XYZ file of C-alpha atoms in Angstrom:
689
model
C 91.011 93.722 112.096
C 92.336 96.167 114.092
C 91.673 94.000 117.475
C 94.017 91.606 115.416
C 96.708 94.406 114.754
C 97.158 95.230 117.927
C 96.793 91.735 119.540
C 99.807 91.263 117.257
C 101.395 94.554 118.353
C 101.490 93.208 122.166
C 102.859 90.113 120.884
C 105.562 90.846 119.202
C 106.669 93.322 121.876
C 106.487 90.689 124.048
C 108.799 88.603 122.096
C 111.151 91.732 121.838
C 110.586 92.389 118.260
C 112.212 95.938 117.496
C 109.638 97.325 115.038
C 108.254 101.202 114.415
C 104.600 100.892 115.301
C 104.218 104.181 113.600
C 103.978 103.092 110.002
C 101.161 100.782 111.106
C 98.279 100.896 108.299
C 95.623 99.220 106.807
C 95.267 98.565 102.823
C 91.842 98.910 102.843
C 89.074 102.204 103.146
C 92.384 103.943 103.447
C 92.088 107.177 100.856
C 95.995 107.408 100.983
C 96.898 103.515 100.364
C 94.383 103.879 97.671
C 96.060 106.917 95.982
C 99.336 105.293 95.922
C 98.109 101.763 94.534
C 96.041 104.417 91.526
C 99.525 105.849 91.083
C 101.303 102.054 91.048
C 98.685 100.905 88.373
C 98.744 104.155 86.577
C 102.706 103.388 85.791
C 101.900 100.024 84.918
C 99.269 100.382 82.722
C 101.339 103.308 80.568
C 104.659 100.766 80.190
C 101.116 98.474 78.339
C 101.722 95.761 81.552
C 97.411 95.293 82.182
C 94.983 93.643 80.045
C 91.536 93.089 80.729
C 90.818 89.781 79.399
C 88.028 86.597 81.057
C 89.653 84.808 83.614
C 89.104 81.845 85.753
C 88.822 82.206 89.259
C 86.815 81.254 92.049
C 83.798 82.847 92.871
C 80.862 82.297 95.725
C 77.673 81.462 94.828
C 76.092 83.737 97.852
C 76.706 86.555 96.540
C 78.892 86.312 92.937
C 82.622 87.626 95.149
C 85.515 86.458 94.387
C 87.013 84.078 96.729
C 89.995 86.007 97.555
C 88.094 88.687 98.143
C 85.445 87.241 100.407
C 88.240 85.250 102.447
C 92.232 85.530 101.408
C 92.935 82.600 103.986
C 91.079 80.323 101.419
C 92.217 81.722 98.415
C 95.075 79.826 97.242
C 93.318 76.152 97.789
C 90.957 77.188 95.742
C 92.730 77.621 92.284
C 90.878 76.742 89.390
C 92.253 74.290 86.325
C 91.089 73.801 83.232
C 89.513 70.569 81.427
C 88.169 69.843 77.740
C 84.556 68.999 78.350
C 83.490 67.200 75.518
C 79.836 67.184 74.030
C 78.147 63.194 73.276
C 74.722 63.512 70.967
C 72.106 62.457 72.932
C 70.675 59.455 70.525
C 67.711 57.594 72.271
C 65.777 58.797 75.326
C 63.810 56.873 77.985
C 60.187 57.249 77.797
C 59.844 59.619 80.879
C 62.418 61.832 79.109
C 61.453 61.837 75.361
C 58.295 63.223 75.341
C 60.307 66.924 76.680
C 63.214 66.072 74.926
C 63.207 63.917 72.089
C 62.988 66.945 69.187
C 66.241 69.164 71.013
C 69.564 68.952 70.782
C 70.466 67.256 73.861
C 74.456 66.323 74.822
C 75.906 64.442 77.354
C 78.905 66.384 79.275
C 82.272 64.052 80.380
C 86.011 64.708 80.575
C 87.901 62.785 78.267
C 90.858 60.394 79.127
C 93.002 58.047 77.052
C 92.576 54.569 78.439
C 96.226 53.212 79.578
C 95.367 50.220 81.273
C 95.837 47.363 78.579
C 94.609 44.702 80.953
C 91.072 46.375 81.768
C 88.067 45.110 80.003
C 86.449 46.305 76.979
C 89.633 48.322 76.271
C 89.576 48.584 72.601
C 85.981 50.502 72.896
C 85.199 53.871 73.855
C 82.777 54.099 77.335
C 81.130 56.655 78.935
C 82.271 56.286 82.476
C 79.997 58.141 85.868
C 79.444 58.314 89.612
C 77.069 57.015 91.267
C 75.331 60.542 91.729
C 71.576 61.374 93.099
C 71.769 65.100 91.708
C 71.094 64.539 87.598
C 69.503 66.275 85.244
C 68.731 68.465 81.947
C 69.992 71.662 82.043
C 69.884 75.250 79.992
C 72.617 77.079 81.477
C 73.016 80.947 80.694
C 74.598 81.269 77.674
C 74.188 78.079 75.476
C 71.596 77.430 73.478
C 71.561 73.415 73.781
C 70.656 71.376 76.753
C 73.326 69.660 78.641
C 72.901 66.360 81.131
C 74.644 66.592 83.667
C 75.121 66.689 87.492
C 73.894 69.833 89.287
C 77.520 71.084 90.263
C 78.545 71.109 86.902
C 75.512 73.076 86.036
C 76.254 75.281 88.733
C 79.557 76.432 86.809
C 78.383 76.403 83.544
C 75.955 79.093 84.529
C 78.771 80.582 86.166
C 81.184 80.666 83.471
C 79.018 81.844 81.286
C 76.750 84.798 82.851
C 78.623 86.143 86.325
C 75.925 88.436 86.548
C 73.075 86.088 86.486
C 74.094 82.957 87.472
C 70.991 81.350 87.386
C 70.896 77.529 86.424
C 67.669 76.635 84.278
C 66.671 73.245 84.911
C 64.076 71.617 82.723
C 63.906 68.289 84.842
C 65.309 65.326 87.283
C 66.747 62.968 86.167
C 68.027 59.928 88.315
C 70.526 57.210 87.850
C 68.365 54.445 86.287
C 67.208 56.608 83.682
C 70.652 58.292 83.056
C 71.724 54.207 82.596
C 69.415 54.379 79.617
C 70.545 56.586 77.310
C 72.551 55.946 74.129
C 75.194 58.626 72.955
C 77.015 59.714 69.400
C 80.601 60.486 70.391
C 82.377 62.659 67.973
C 84.526 59.915 66.768
C 81.186 59.060 65.508
C 81.250 56.002 68.116
C 77.598 54.771 69.327
C 78.058 54.363 73.124
C 76.619 53.489 76.849
C 76.593 54.822 79.508
C 78.021 52.665 83.369
C 78.539 53.695 86.263
C 82.039 53.600 88.405
C 84.300 54.712 90.920
C 85.383 57.985 89.175
C 84.406 60.837 90.890
C 83.934 62.835 87.823
C 82.162 61.827 83.974
C 84.903 60.153 82.369
C 84.943 59.716 78.444
C 87.689 57.126 78.179
C 88.901 56.895 74.270
C 91.097 53.618 73.487
C 94.835 54.244 72.453
C 93.745 51.910 69.423
C 90.886 55.089 67.782
C 93.969 56.915 67.810
C 96.815 55.162 66.733
C 98.753 54.461 69.432
C 100.406 51.116 69.868
C 100.958 49.967 73.456
C 104.822 51.099 73.082
C 103.895 54.855 72.935
C 105.196 56.668 76.043
C 102.236 58.435 78.144
C 103.789 62.205 76.931
C 103.183 61.301 73.633
C 99.573 60.183 74.113
C 99.108 63.643 75.595
C 100.105 65.055 73.053
C 98.242 63.165 70.789
C 95.278 64.338 72.910
C 95.575 67.710 73.824
C 95.509 68.160 69.300
C 92.264 66.077 69.191
C 90.871 68.418 71.973
C 91.853 70.859 70.300
C 90.029 69.900 66.910
C 86.778 69.277 68.354
C 87.020 72.816 70.339
C 87.202 74.627 67.045
C 84.412 72.460 65.388
C 82.276 73.453 68.555
C 82.229 69.459 69.914
C 83.956 70.238 72.946
C 84.840 72.858 75.412
C 87.582 74.101 78.182
C 85.698 74.346 81.927
C 87.465 75.795 84.457
C 86.704 73.232 88.269
C 88.322 72.908 91.643
C 89.607 69.517 92.818
C 87.387 67.179 94.345
C 88.621 67.941 97.620
C 89.091 71.608 97.357
C 85.319 72.003 96.249
C 83.146 73.690 98.546
C 79.340 73.984 98.124
C 79.453 77.658 98.181
C 82.265 78.083 95.909
C 82.212 77.443 92.124
C 85.145 78.283 89.400
C 83.402 81.299 87.201
C 84.376 83.189 83.848
C 84.694 86.755 84.390
C 86.820 89.855 82.611
C 89.217 91.634 85.160
C 92.894 93.556 84.725
C 95.849 91.103 84.490
C 98.786 92.006 85.038
C 101.281 90.626 82.165
C 104.182 88.456 84.025
C 104.649 86.560 80.821
C 105.936 89.405 79.012
C 109.867 87.995 77.397
C 111.322 91.569 78.104
C 110.129 92.110 81.395
C 111.281 88.866 82.366
C 114.707 89.730 80.522
C 114.724 92.763 82.804
C 113.864 90.746 86.528
C 116.709 88.514 85.583
C 119.495 90.988 84.732
C 118.343 93.010 88.019
C 118.519 89.213 89.783
C 122.261 88.315 88.870
C 123.635 91.946 90.321
C 121.214 91.080 93.891
C 122.962 88.886 96.681
C 121.006 85.467 96.290
C 121.605 82.781 99.282
C 122.019 79.143 98.126
C 117.957 78.719 97.887
C 117.253 81.992 96.422
C 118.719 80.409 93.501
C 115.193 78.373 92.373
C 113.885 82.230 91.321
C 116.063 82.463 88.650
C 113.532 79.413 87.207
C 110.865 80.641 89.113
C 110.885 84.224 86.677
C 111.027 82.370 83.288
C 107.835 80.388 84.289
C 105.710 83.453 85.809
C 102.311 83.446 83.759
C 99.813 86.400 83.625
C 97.880 87.185 87.143
C 94.929 88.516 88.015
C 95.059 92.140 89.438
C 91.468 93.807 90.126
C 88.286 92.976 90.089
C 84.668 94.913 89.693
C 84.066 93.872 93.549
C 85.014 93.021 96.688
C 87.221 93.858 99.556
C 90.738 95.771 99.065
C 92.289 99.160 97.946
C 89.408 101.418 95.477
C 91.249 102.566 92.028
C 87.885 103.040 90.542
C 83.993 102.897 90.865
C 83.953 99.159 90.106
C 87.558 98.144 90.120
C 89.447 96.998 93.410
C 92.872 95.747 93.565
C 92.790 91.645 94.481
C 94.845 90.461 97.842
C 97.142 88.875 95.671
C 98.455 92.381 93.763
C 97.539 94.998 97.111
C 100.311 94.724 99.019
C 103.198 93.841 96.000
C 105.300 98.154 96.617
C 103.791 97.778 100.455
C 107.226 98.257 101.772
C 107.471 101.490 99.643
C 104.612 103.096 101.185
C 105.585 101.928 104.299
C 108.362 104.185 104.704
C 106.656 107.314 104.807
C 103.104 106.046 105.902
C 103.938 107.831 109.543
C 104.085 111.499 107.984
C 100.706 111.007 105.657
C 98.504 109.306 108.057
C 97.210 110.000 110.984
C 95.609 106.805 112.179
C 95.974 103.515 111.030
C 92.967 103.877 108.931
C 94.427 107.093 106.859
C 90.685 108.887 108.053
C 92.906 111.742 109.377
C 96.108 113.787 107.791
C 99.515 113.142 109.811
C 101.491 115.674 111.282
C 102.517 117.273 108.379
C 98.792 118.001 107.302
C 98.857 116.618 103.753
C 95.661 115.690 102.858
C 94.991 112.239 100.707
C 93.240 114.711 97.794
C 96.559 116.539 97.522
C 98.165 113.136 96.511
C 98.187 113.544 93.189
C 100.378 111.593 90.308
C 102.449 114.677 90.148
C 103.134 114.158 94.075
C 104.086 110.603 93.783
C 105.978 110.827 91.016
C 108.163 113.313 92.677
C 108.367 111.564 95.689
C 108.997 108.210 94.942
C 110.610 108.584 91.736
C 112.128 112.088 92.177
C 110.587 113.674 88.756
C 109.564 117.440 89.053
C 106.661 119.057 86.810
C 108.627 121.040 83.897
C 105.698 123.500 84.006
C 105.192 124.414 87.401
C 105.733 124.465 91.224
C 104.326 121.621 93.622
C 102.703 122.911 96.673
C 104.422 122.534 99.818
C 107.769 121.581 98.404
C 109.291 121.963 102.008
C 107.257 119.166 103.227
C 107.431 116.834 99.906
C 111.463 117.062 100.367
C 111.138 115.932 103.783
C 109.056 112.906 103.140
C 110.747 112.135 99.904
C 114.284 112.280 101.723
C 112.381 109.832 104.281
C 112.033 107.035 101.373
C 115.304 107.222 100.281
C 116.910 107.191 103.096
C 114.858 103.812 103.661
C 114.600 102.603 100.084
C 115.862 99.937 98.580
C 114.954 96.638 100.832
C 118.462 95.889 102.490
C 116.860 92.240 102.244
C 113.242 90.943 101.067
C 112.636 87.726 103.215
C 109.896 86.228 101.112
C 108.216 82.872 101.886
C 105.544 82.805 99.585
C 106.446 81.653 95.798
C 103.456 84.114 94.215
C 103.825 87.243 96.134
C 108.109 87.378 95.975
C 107.608 86.686 91.841
C 105.465 89.577 91.508
C 107.242 91.800 94.225
C 110.679 91.660 92.228
C 108.436 92.471 88.684
C 106.911 95.494 90.173
C 109.962 96.399 91.357
C 111.175 96.328 88.239
C 108.634 98.244 86.413
C 108.262 101.292 89.417
C 111.084 101.305 90.681
C 113.983 99.850 88.300
C 116.956 101.618 90.745
C 115.658 100.463 93.640
C 115.731 96.615 93.511
C 116.048 94.759 96.564
C 120.232 94.291 97.513
C 119.608 90.314 98.935
C 117.195 88.117 98.362
C 116.228 85.086 101.050
C 113.571 83.045 99.445
C 112.065 79.739 100.826
C 110.553 77.848 97.887
C 107.981 76.620 100.213
C 105.468 78.136 102.642
C 107.210 78.706 106.058
C 104.656 77.515 109.029
C 104.928 77.190 112.878
C 102.498 75.685 114.926
C 102.204 73.450 118.117
C 98.423 72.918 118.900
C 97.094 69.811 116.346
C 93.456 71.063 117.503
C 93.886 74.427 114.963
C 92.292 73.828 112.162
C 94.114 72.603 108.975
C 94.289 74.719 106.498
C 95.057 73.038 102.577
C 97.907 74.842 100.565
C 98.995 73.846 97.144
C 99.588 69.656 97.817
C 100.382 69.698 101.743
C 98.670 70.395 104.920
C 99.773 72.931 107.482
C 98.699 74.485 110.497
C 99.472 78.170 111.511
C 101.118 78.387 115.429
C 99.282 81.377 117.300
C 102.681 83.440 118.436
C 101.196 83.497 122.088
C 101.469 79.523 122.122
C 105.705 80.741 121.206
C 105.459 82.953 124.455
C 105.728 80.194 126.891
C 109.517 79.927 126.017
C 112.278 82.338 127.089
C 112.950 85.381 123.934
C 116.430 83.680 122.623
C 114.422 80.078 122.657
C 111.932 81.900 120.189
C 114.689 83.433 118.246
C 116.881 79.997 117.750
C 113.725 77.929 116.943
C 113.029 80.652 114.162
C 116.411 80.998 112.839
C 117.392 77.697 113.001
C 114.027 75.768 111.340
C 112.704 77.066 108.240
C 110.253 75.125 107.475
C 107.013 73.683 109.144
C 107.737 72.120 112.599
C 104.359 70.247 113.182
C 103.361 70.174 116.670
C 107.024 69.532 117.490
C 107.275 73.148 118.367
C 107.493 72.416 122.081
C 109.857 69.903 121.611
C 112.334 72.399 119.667
C 111.518 74.649 122.972
C 112.436 72.143 125.252
C 115.837 70.644 123.592
C 116.969 74.862 123.101
C 116.482 75.518 126.436
C 118.383 73.137 128.008
C 121.362 73.454 125.520
C 121.494 77.135 126.840
C 121.598 76.148 130.262
C 124.023 73.329 129.795
C 126.519 76.361 127.993
C 125.781 78.908 131.061
C 126.952 76.029 133.627
C 129.830 75.107 131.652
C 130.586 78.939 131.218
C 130.512 79.322 134.824
C 132.571 76.439 135.900
C 135.284 77.437 133.807
C 135.292 80.674 135.590
C 135.141 78.931 139.253
C 137.800 76.709 137.783
C 140.377 79.322 136.072
C 142.855 79.058 138.222
C 143.037 75.231 137.909
C 144.182 75.929 134.349
C 147.528 76.719 132.613
C 148.712 80.023 132.022
C 148.247 81.232 128.187
C 151.541 82.928 127.107
C 152.828 80.219 125.436
C 150.117 78.410 122.856
C 150.576 74.917 122.136
C 149.359 72.724 119.008
C 145.981 71.932 120.081
C 145.848 75.857 121.028
C 146.319 77.068 117.689
C 144.032 74.604 116.276
C 141.215 76.243 118.708
C 142.050 79.410 117.806
C 141.879 79.114 114.134
C 138.771 77.453 114.489
C 137.581 81.320 116.038
C 139.048 82.975 113.579
C 137.444 81.368 110.739
C 134.297 81.053 112.645
C 134.476 85.142 113.273
C 135.315 85.551 109.857
C 132.539 83.342 108.501
C 130.072 84.763 110.674
C 130.862 88.723 109.754
C 130.226 88.053 105.831
C 126.810 86.025 106.690
C 125.581 88.954 108.621
C 126.773 91.581 105.904
C 124.396 89.266 103.785
C 121.616 88.961 106.193
C 121.898 85.375 105.972
C 121.156 84.846 109.428
C 120.788 81.148 109.660
C 124.028 80.598 108.736
C 125.637 83.013 111.266
C 123.555 81.326 113.727
C 124.747 78.000 112.591
C 128.799 78.853 112.071
C 128.413 80.846 115.732
C 126.969 78.641 117.820
C 127.242 74.611 116.650
C 130.582 74.895 114.809
C 132.299 76.530 117.603
C 130.445 74.294 119.941
C 132.179 71.258 118.121
C 135.277 73.450 117.950
C 135.175 73.506 121.578
C 134.165 69.888 121.706
C 137.376 68.648 119.750
C 139.534 71.056 121.893
C 138.569 69.638 125.364
C 139.191 66.236 123.951
C 142.657 66.561 122.845
C 143.755 68.437 126.252
C 141.652 65.966 128.085
C 142.435 67.393 131.475
C 141.449 70.667 132.717
C 144.512 71.632 134.111
C 146.094 71.362 130.088
C 143.613 74.051 128.692
C 144.922 77.811 127.836
C 143.077 80.036 130.275
C 143.049 83.410 127.839
C 142.431 81.132 124.674
C 138.963 79.590 126.669
C 137.954 82.850 127.887
C 138.604 84.482 124.258
C 136.318 81.736 123.213
C 133.451 82.424 125.840
C 133.414 86.446 125.347
C 133.766 85.812 121.063
C 131.235 83.932 120.867
C 128.860 85.621 123.535
C 129.771 88.765 120.660
C 128.874 87.322 117.509
C 125.542 85.551 118.969
C 123.932 88.477 120.648
C 122.441 89.728 117.582
C 120.440 86.364 117.873
C 120.184 85.861 121.237
C 121.132 88.825 122.950
C 120.212 88.112 127.049
C 121.895 84.381 126.610
C 125.024 86.589 125.389
C 124.500 89.326 128.030
C 124.554 86.539 130.640
C 127.419 85.401 129.743
C 129.152 89.183 129.542
C 127.819 88.848 133.340
C 129.730 85.731 134.046
C 132.761 87.080 132.717
C 132.796 90.528 134.503
C 133.160 92.226 131.634
C 130.510 94.970 133.382
C 129.190 96.262 130.190
C 126.514 95.911 127.528
C 127.285 93.492 125.343
C 125.569 95.846 122.391
C 128.184 98.155 123.089
C 130.841 95.323 122.282
C 133.721 96.317 119.503
C 133.355 93.135 116.921
C 136.363 90.909 117.552
C 139.201 91.964 115.666
C 141.359 88.035 115.199
C 143.858 87.973 112.481
C 146.424 84.767 112.526
C 149.290 83.860 110.402
C 148.138 81.882 107.040
C 150.396 78.854 107.459
C 148.465 77.990 110.718
C 145.235 77.850 108.921
C 146.766 75.537 106.588
C 148.731 73.150 109.071
C 145.294 73.280 110.446
C 143.571 71.614 107.031
C 146.711 69.191 106.834
C 145.819 68.159 110.536
C 141.971 67.550 110.163
C 142.645 65.666 106.851
C 145.348 63.613 108.442
C 142.993 62.855 111.333
C 140.140 61.864 108.610
C 142.183 59.332 106.413
C 144.205 58.218 109.639
C 142.170 55.614 110.097
C 140.227 54.836 107.245
C 139.842 51.389 105.789
C 141.471 49.912 108.954
C 139.677 46.312 109.917
C 140.055 47.510 113.726
C 140.391 50.928 114.940
C 143.158 52.327 117.176
C 142.254 53.402 120.609
C 144.631 56.426 120.544
C 147.854 57.413 118.445
C 150.801 58.644 118.629
C 151.136 61.972 115.992
C 154.480 63.262 115.421
C 154.771 66.963 114.137
C 157.499 68.339 112.221
C 158.621 72.050 112.607
C 159.947 72.439 109.085
C 160.021 70.968 105.948
C 163.257 68.573 104.777
C 165.459 70.721 103.362
C 164.615 69.894 99.529
C 161.631 71.571 100.281
C 162.537 74.449 101.774
C 165.479 74.421 98.266
C 162.052 74.358 96.218
C 159.857 77.331 97.410
C 162.811 79.408 97.685
C 163.008 78.826 93.803
C 160.073 79.431 93.325
C 158.007 83.593 94.140
C 155.860 83.469 96.531
C 152.931 85.219 94.152
C 153.338 82.308 91.897
C 153.371 79.054 94.633
C 150.521 77.237 93.793
C 150.653 74.370 96.170
C 149.319 74.288 99.739
C 151.622 72.577 102.488
C 149.696 69.720 102.475
C 150.021 69.113 98.840
C 154.254 69.894 99.023
C 153.671 67.090 101.902
C 151.555 64.770 99.890
C 154.209 65.272 97.223
C 156.936 64.537 99.705
C 155.406 61.002 100.612
C 155.034 60.286 96.856
C 158.677 60.898 96.054
C 160.303 59.157 99.486
C 157.884 55.952 97.992
C 159.112 55.907 94.695
C 162.901 56.390 96.482
């Protein structure tokens, strides 16, 4: 783990990322961080937000450990789901099985399904269809007093879901597929059926619609409601039970779903959800983050602690799971370098505070500002320094989250522990973000899609600015096209540099910029608009939008200006130089090397980091004229059978006298019209006359 951390540090440093490496720490076997996590979960316990209940989770059959603790990279691909398992009473056995099973209570297990295909054979008859598996048997799983006939995979799941400590399977005998087909059964609907082999991957007990009182026109949602009520009645009388299993394409021979008691965080608490929603309404959210409001309402209970495995230790038999051990990690990172002397936390930091000294009262003072009433805390001066460090860096200026579950849990826990330190802004991507460039990397199943992770070393083949352009402009998986994008961005930056060099070398051919023409004002107006928008985006930490406007929108404005003027000699020298300078400054936080190179081309003789943010103002009437001109160009050739190759547009320097008289009668604070609207009304009046 440490080796990978230092390799990441090396590669991130090569990328030019500014990171305070003093704050690196491990979350496992770290006594300081374990003390922080004990304080965190004590607060949740005091607020009645923890519950110790049985839960279906994926386990390893090799050592009984929960899958997310044994291998966190596959946890999200091993989320179990519950299916109703019905018990079908065995009536008749083949001769070989009769001697051992005839006098016992034997059931065949299958999942429930309603027949929907009205064109199939035996549509009005109950059927039990099984896959052609070779490993059938009669089992007495732990926790059951009855014998079940099923495949060995299902039997393994039954064992783990009833006694996770033992997890043993009591197989009375093996049964081949031909003997299975000779068994006759009685269903909970009191019907006698036989078994047939089908294409299904699981054992399916299929019920006809007619037995449930459903017509051919009954909607699927109504049928599912009837099925749910029927299964609920069967469970109440002992004819069925809920069984947790993995999807067929997720299942591995070393993993099985088990039922074990765990400490769960009650994210489904309605009062807690209301608190989170109230905080989100006062938080700066980007457009994509609006989906968080719905995700909070759908939040469900989530496991937090396990009896064994890896992770911060809360007590002798309780470890924080990988899905909950980093929910407040940014808060601890603000002070970790003052507490720990190394990433493992095995030695005290420069203040000499031992992990035994980090009691609940100390954490209450550092994180919440609560002092004990009856006594003074030891080493008050050092604690005050740590507290000041935390309050300087917290709350988060921006929470950039890509993983659905982590983002929600982090918000819930901040409301519970730090209600006044809720993130100021949130950039949330509903889907997992991943970058990869090597098709030979092993695929990992995640949710309903397959994605690959790109090695950071592969990205370092491009320049630092190109990599930043790649990461800021492509928020979704780029597949194997990472190198194609890097090549595209590299060529784009090189073309821009070549154009800037050409402008400087031929600047003497341009006209003096003392007088602004119509096309000059349009470009200047575009520059001002972009500068104002980019400044707002930076304050919101919406770097993607800032780069798109600062790079692509300005590039489009430049191309439009070149189209208007046609010749180099008609370009405004001062305005073009101002364009290059402004674009370099507003893009410098994202692509600093390119921006500095443009500054050097302009002979600025200074670091671009010392440049002042451009302060540009423009008459609002120019903005309105610009908008009117853009609308005019957009509608000029609309619905024309043959678009002309060129047109002459005459621009009036003033309104007709009657419009000036009208505006003089209305106070400026009450003028609701734009110039374009006034001109449209003038055209309508002229046409009426």
